[in-house]
Short mmCIF file of C-alpha atoms in Angstrom, two decimals:
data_model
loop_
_atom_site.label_atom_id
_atom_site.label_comp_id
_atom_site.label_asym_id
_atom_site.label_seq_id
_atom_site.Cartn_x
_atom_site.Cartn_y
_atom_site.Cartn_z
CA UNK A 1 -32.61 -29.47 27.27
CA UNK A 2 -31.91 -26.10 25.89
CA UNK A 3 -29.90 -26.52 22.74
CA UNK A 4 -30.25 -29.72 20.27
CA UNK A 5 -27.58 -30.24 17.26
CA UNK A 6 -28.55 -31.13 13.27
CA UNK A 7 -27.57 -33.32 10.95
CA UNK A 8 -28.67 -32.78 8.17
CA UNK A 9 -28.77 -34.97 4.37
CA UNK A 10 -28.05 -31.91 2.05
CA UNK A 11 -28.65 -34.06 -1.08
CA UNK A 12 -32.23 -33.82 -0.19
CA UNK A 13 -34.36 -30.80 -1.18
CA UNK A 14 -36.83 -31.95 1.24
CA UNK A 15 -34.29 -32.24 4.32
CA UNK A 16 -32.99 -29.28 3.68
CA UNK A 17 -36.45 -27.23 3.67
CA UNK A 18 -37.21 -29.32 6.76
CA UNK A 19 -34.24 -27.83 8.61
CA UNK A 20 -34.87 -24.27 7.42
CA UNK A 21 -37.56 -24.55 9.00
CA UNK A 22 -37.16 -26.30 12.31
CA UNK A 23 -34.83 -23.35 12.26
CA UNK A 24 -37.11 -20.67 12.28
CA UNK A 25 -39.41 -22.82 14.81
CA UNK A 26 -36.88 -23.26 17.31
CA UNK A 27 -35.65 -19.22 16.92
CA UNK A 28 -39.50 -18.85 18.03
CA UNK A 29 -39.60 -21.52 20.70
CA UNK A 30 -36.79 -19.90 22.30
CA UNK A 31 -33.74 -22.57 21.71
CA UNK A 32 -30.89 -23.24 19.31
CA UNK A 33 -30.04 -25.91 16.89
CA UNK A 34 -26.06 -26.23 16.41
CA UNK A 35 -24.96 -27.17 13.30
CA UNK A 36 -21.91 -28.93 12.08
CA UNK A 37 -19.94 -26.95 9.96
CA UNK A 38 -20.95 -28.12 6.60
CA UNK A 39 -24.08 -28.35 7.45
CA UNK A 40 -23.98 -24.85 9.06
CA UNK A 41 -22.27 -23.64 5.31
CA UNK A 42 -25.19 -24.61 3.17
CA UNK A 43 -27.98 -23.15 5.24
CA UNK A 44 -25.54 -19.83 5.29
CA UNK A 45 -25.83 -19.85 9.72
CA UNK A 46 -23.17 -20.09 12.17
CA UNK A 47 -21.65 -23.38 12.40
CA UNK A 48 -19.20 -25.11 14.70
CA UNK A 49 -16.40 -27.14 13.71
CA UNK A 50 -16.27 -30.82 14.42
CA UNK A 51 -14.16 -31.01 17.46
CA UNK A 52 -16.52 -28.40 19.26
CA UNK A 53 -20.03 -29.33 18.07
CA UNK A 54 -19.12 -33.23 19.31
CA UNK A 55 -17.85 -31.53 23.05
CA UNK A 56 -20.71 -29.36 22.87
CA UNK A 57 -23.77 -31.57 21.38
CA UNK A 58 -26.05 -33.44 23.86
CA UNK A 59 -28.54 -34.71 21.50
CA UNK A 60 -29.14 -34.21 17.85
CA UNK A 61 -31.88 -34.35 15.21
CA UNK A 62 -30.70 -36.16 11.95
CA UNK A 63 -33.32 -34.99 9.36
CA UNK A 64 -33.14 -37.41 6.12
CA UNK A 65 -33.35 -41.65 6.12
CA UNK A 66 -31.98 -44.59 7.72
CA UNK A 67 -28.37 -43.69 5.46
CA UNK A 68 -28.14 -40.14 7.16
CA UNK A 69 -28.63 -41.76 10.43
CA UNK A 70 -25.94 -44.62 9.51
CA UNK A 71 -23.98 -41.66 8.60
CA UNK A 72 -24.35 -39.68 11.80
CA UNK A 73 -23.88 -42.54 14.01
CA UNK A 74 -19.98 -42.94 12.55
CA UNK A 75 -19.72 -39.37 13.13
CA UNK A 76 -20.72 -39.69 16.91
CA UNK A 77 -19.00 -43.08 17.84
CA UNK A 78 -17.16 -42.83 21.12
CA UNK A 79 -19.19 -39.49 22.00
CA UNK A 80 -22.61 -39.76 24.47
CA UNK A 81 -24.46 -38.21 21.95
CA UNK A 82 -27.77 -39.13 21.65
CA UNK A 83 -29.33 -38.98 18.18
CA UNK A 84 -33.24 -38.89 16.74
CA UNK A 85 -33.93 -39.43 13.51
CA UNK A 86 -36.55 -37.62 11.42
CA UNK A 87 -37.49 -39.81 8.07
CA UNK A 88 -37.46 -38.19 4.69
CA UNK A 89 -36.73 -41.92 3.41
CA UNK A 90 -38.71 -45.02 3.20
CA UNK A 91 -39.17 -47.51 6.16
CA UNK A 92 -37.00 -45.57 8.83
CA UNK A 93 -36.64 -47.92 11.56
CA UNK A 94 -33.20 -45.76 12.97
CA UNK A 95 -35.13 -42.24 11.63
CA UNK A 96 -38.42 -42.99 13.54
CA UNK A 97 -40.02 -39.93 13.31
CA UNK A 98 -42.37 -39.03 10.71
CA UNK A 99 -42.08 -34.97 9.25
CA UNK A 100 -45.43 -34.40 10.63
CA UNK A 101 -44.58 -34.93 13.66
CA UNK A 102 -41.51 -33.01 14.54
CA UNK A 103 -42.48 -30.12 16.16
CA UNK A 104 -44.41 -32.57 18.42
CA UNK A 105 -41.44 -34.89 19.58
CA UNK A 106 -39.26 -32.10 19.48
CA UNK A 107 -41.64 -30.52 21.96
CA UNK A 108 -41.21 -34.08 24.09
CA UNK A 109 -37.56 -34.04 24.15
CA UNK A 110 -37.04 -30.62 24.84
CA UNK A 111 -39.11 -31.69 28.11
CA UNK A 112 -37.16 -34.44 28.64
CA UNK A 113 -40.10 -36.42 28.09
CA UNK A 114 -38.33 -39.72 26.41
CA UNK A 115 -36.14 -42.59 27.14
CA UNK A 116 -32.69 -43.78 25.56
CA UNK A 117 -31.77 -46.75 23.98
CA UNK A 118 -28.11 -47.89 23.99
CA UNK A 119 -27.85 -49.25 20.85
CA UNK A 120 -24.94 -52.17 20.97
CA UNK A 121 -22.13 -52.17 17.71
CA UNK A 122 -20.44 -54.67 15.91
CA UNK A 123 -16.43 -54.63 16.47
CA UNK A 124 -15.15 -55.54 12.99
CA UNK A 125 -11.08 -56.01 13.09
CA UNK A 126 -9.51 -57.04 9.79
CA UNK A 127 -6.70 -58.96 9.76
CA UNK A 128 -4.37 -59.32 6.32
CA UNK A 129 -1.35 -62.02 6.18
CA UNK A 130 -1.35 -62.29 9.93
CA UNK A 131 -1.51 -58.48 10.76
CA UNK A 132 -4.49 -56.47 12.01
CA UNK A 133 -5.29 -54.11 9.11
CA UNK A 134 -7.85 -52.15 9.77
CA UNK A 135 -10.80 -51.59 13.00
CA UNK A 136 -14.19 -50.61 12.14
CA UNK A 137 -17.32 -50.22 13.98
CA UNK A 138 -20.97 -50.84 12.23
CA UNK A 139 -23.84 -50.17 13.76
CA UNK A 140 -26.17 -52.39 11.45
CA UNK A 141 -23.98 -55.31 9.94
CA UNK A 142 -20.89 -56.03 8.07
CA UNK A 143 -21.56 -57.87 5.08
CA UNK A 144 -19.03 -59.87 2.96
CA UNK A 145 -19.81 -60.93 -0.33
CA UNK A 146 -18.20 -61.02 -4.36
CA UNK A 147 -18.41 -58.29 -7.26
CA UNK A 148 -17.93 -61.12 -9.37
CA UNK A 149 -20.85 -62.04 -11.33
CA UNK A 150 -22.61 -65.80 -10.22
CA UNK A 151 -19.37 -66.05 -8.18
CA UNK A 152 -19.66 -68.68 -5.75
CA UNK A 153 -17.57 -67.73 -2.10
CA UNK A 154 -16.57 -70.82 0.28
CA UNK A 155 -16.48 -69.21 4.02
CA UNK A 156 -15.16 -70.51 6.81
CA UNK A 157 -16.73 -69.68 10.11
CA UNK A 158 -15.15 -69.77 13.21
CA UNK A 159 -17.30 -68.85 16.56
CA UNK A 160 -14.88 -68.22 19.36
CA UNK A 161 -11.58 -69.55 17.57
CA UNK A 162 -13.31 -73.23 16.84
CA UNK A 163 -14.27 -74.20 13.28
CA UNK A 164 -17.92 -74.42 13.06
CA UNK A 165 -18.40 -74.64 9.13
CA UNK A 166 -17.10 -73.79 5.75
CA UNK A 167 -20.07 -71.99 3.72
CA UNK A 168 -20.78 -71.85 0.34
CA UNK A 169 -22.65 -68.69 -0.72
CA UNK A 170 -22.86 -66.06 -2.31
CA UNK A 171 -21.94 -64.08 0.80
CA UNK A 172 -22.52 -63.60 4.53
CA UNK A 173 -24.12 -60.64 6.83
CA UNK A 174 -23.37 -60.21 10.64
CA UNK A 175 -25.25 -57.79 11.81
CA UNK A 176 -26.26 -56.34 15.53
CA UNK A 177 -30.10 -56.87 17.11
CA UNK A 178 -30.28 -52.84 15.14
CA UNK A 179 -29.46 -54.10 12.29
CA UNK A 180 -31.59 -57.30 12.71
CA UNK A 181 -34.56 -54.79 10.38
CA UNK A 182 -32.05 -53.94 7.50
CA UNK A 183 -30.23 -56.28 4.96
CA UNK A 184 -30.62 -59.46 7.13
CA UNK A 185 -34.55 -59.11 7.01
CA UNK A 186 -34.02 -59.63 3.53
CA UNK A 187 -32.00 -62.55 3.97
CA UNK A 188 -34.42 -64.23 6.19
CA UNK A 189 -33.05 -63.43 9.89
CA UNK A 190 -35.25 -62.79 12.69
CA UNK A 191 -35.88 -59.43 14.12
CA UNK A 192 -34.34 -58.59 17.28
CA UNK A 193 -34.94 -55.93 19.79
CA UNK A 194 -32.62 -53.07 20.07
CA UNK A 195 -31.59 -52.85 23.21
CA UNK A 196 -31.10 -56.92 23.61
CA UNK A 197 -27.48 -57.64 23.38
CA UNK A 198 -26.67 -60.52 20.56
CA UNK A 199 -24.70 -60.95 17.59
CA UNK A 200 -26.71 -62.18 13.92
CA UNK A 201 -25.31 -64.50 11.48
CA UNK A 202 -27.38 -64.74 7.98
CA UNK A 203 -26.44 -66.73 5.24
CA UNK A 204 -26.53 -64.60 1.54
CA UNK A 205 -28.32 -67.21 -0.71
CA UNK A 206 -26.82 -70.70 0.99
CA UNK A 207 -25.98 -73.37 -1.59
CA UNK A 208 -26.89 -75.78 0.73
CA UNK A 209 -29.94 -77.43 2.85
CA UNK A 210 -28.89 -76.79 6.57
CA UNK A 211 -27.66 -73.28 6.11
CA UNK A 212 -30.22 -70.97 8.69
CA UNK A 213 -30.05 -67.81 10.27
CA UNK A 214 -28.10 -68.08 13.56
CA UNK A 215 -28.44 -65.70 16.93
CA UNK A 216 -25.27 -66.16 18.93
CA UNK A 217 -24.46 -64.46 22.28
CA UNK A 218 -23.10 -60.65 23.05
CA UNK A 219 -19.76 -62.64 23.94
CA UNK A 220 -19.34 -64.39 20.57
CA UNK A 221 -16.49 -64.27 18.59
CA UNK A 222 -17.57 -64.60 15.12
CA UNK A 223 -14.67 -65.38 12.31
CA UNK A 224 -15.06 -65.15 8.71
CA UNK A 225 -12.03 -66.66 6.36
CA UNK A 226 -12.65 -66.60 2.40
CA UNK A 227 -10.89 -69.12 0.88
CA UNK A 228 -10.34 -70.03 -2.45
CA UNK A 229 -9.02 -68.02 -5.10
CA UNK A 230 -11.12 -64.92 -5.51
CA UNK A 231 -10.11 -61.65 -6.52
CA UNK A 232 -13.45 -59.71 -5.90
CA UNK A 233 -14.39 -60.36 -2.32
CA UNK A 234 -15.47 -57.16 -0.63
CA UNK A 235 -16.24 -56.26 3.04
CA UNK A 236 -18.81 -53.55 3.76
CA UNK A 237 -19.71 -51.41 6.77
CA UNK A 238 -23.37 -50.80 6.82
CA UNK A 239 -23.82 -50.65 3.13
CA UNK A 240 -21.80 -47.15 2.56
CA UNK A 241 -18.09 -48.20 3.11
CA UNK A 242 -16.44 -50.55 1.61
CA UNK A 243 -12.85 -52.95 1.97
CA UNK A 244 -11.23 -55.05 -0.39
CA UNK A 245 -10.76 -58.43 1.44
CA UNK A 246 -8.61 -61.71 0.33
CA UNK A 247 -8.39 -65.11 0.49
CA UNK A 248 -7.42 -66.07 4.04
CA UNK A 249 -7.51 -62.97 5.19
CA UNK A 250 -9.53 -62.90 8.50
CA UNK A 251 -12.67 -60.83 9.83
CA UNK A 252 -13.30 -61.09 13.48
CA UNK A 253 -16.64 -60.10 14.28
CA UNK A 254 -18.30 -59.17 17.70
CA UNK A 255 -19.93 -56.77 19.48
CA UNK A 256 -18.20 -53.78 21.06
CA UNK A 257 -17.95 -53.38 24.74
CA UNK A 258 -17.02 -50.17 24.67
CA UNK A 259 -19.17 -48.11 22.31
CA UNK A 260 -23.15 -47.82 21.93
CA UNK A 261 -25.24 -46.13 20.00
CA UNK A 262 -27.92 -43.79 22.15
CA UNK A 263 -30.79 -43.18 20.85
CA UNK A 264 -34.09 -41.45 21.72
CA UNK A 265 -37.43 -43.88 22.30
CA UNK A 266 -39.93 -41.21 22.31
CA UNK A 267 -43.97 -42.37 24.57
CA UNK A 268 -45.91 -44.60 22.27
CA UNK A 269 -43.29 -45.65 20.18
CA UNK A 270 -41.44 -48.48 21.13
CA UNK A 271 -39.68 -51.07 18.64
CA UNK A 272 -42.86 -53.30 18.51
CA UNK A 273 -45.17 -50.02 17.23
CA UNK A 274 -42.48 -49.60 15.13
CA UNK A 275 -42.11 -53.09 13.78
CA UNK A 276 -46.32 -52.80 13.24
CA UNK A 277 -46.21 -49.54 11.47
CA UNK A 278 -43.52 -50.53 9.20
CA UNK A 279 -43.70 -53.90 8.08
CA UNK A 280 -47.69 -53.80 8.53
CA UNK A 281 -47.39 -56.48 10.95
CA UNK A 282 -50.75 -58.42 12.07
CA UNK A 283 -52.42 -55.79 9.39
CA UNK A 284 -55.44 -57.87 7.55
CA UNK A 285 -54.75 -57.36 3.62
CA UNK A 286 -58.08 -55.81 2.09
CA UNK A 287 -59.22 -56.76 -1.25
CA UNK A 288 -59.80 -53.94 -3.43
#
């Protein structure tokens, strides 16, 4: 692989030394990094402009956290791009690798030393008085919840077009086996292998006994219908975009069969490693 594109978070100091200098390591190394226009703009280098870097790109580095990655993934939807993350953030379970590292995995994937991971999305259609609204695609969840404060939401869930519950809660995430180690950890769910293909349900603070986590197949249908009177229910799409939703106004939820997500699994680091290094799972707590 000869040239690799960058994405680059240009709100970080950090991300943007970090690409500076990949770019002066790769001008040494004998390949290119194409840049995005904007991107391109702040480091003052040639850029390309959208349409051509997404023909052009094969693979791309995204150098910030899990948000640029969430970010870059919306920008590559329906393309074969794959993407890498490099983490300037916290945890990083999308941006795996760690800023000492890069020159190393970059020297892996410039061998084509690594495997993909087709990362399955969420289908999100909203539907307002009958009518499809809007179409979105999330790669980590969809979560619908209140601005109001202490504002109770009923939910009714449909799976497949046959009631299955009303909810009361203070919201609902449905995320994808990716987003599995985001907001729905939080909330309890279990954590679920990329590359599996399944569909999460997790309750936001249940008011009631029964209310669990719920895995349901890559062929679920999964309805959401507020009801009630509410005038602050929102919708979000992987906690950076959000949509004003309505009583009875309808979210069909399910996982795309059209577009992944591919991304690079580089030797030694698979989602379990990951999961370990993370979370600090099956690490012994030391008293100090």
């Amino acid at each position: 692989m000869k040239d690799l594109g960058m994405i680059i978070n240009l709100r970080k100091p950090e991300a943007v030394n970090t690409a500076k200098y990949l770019l002066n390591w790769a001008h040494e190394h004998d390949f290119n990094f194409l840049l995005p226009h904007q991107e391109a703009s702040a480091l003052t280098t040639a850029g390309l402009d959208d349409e051509q870097w997404l023909k052009t790109v094969k693979l791309a580095i995204v150098i910030g956290g899990d948000g640029t990655f969430l970010r870059a993934s919306r920008y590559v939807m329906g393309t074969d791009i794959i993407l890498h993350g490099i983490n300037l953030g916290h945890l990083g379970f999308l941006a795996s690798s760690r800023p000492e590292e890069i020159t190393h995995d970059l020297e892996n994937i410039l061998a084509d030393n690594f495997n993909i991971i087709e990362r399955r999305v969420l289908r999100c259609v909203l539907f307002h008085e009958g009518s499809s609204e809007h179409k979105i695609y999330a790669l980590n969840d969809v979560v619908l919840n209140t601005n109001a404060i202490a504002r109770l939401l009923r939910i009714e869930i449909r799976f497949n077009d046959k009631f299955f519950c009303v909810l009361p809660a203070d919201g609902v995430i449905i995320s994808s086996p990716t987003g599995s180690t985001a907001y729905a950890l939080s909330a309890g769910g279990p954590l679920i292998p990329p590359e599996m293909d399944a569909i999460l349900l997790a309750p936001l603070c249940a008011h009631t006994l029964y209310s669990r986590p719920l895995v349901a197949s890559e062929n679920d249908c999964i309805t959401l219908i507020p009801t009630g009177t509410s005038r602050d229910i929102m919708l979000t799409q992987d906690g950076q975009l959000a949509y004003e939703i309505f009583p009875g106004d309808e979210i069909q939820v399910r996982l795309s069969k059209n577009k992944k997500l591919r991304t690079v699994s580089l030797p030694g680091r698979n989602f379990l490693d990951i999961v370990r290094e993370k979370l600090g799972w099956g690490q012994a707590f030391r008293d100090d």
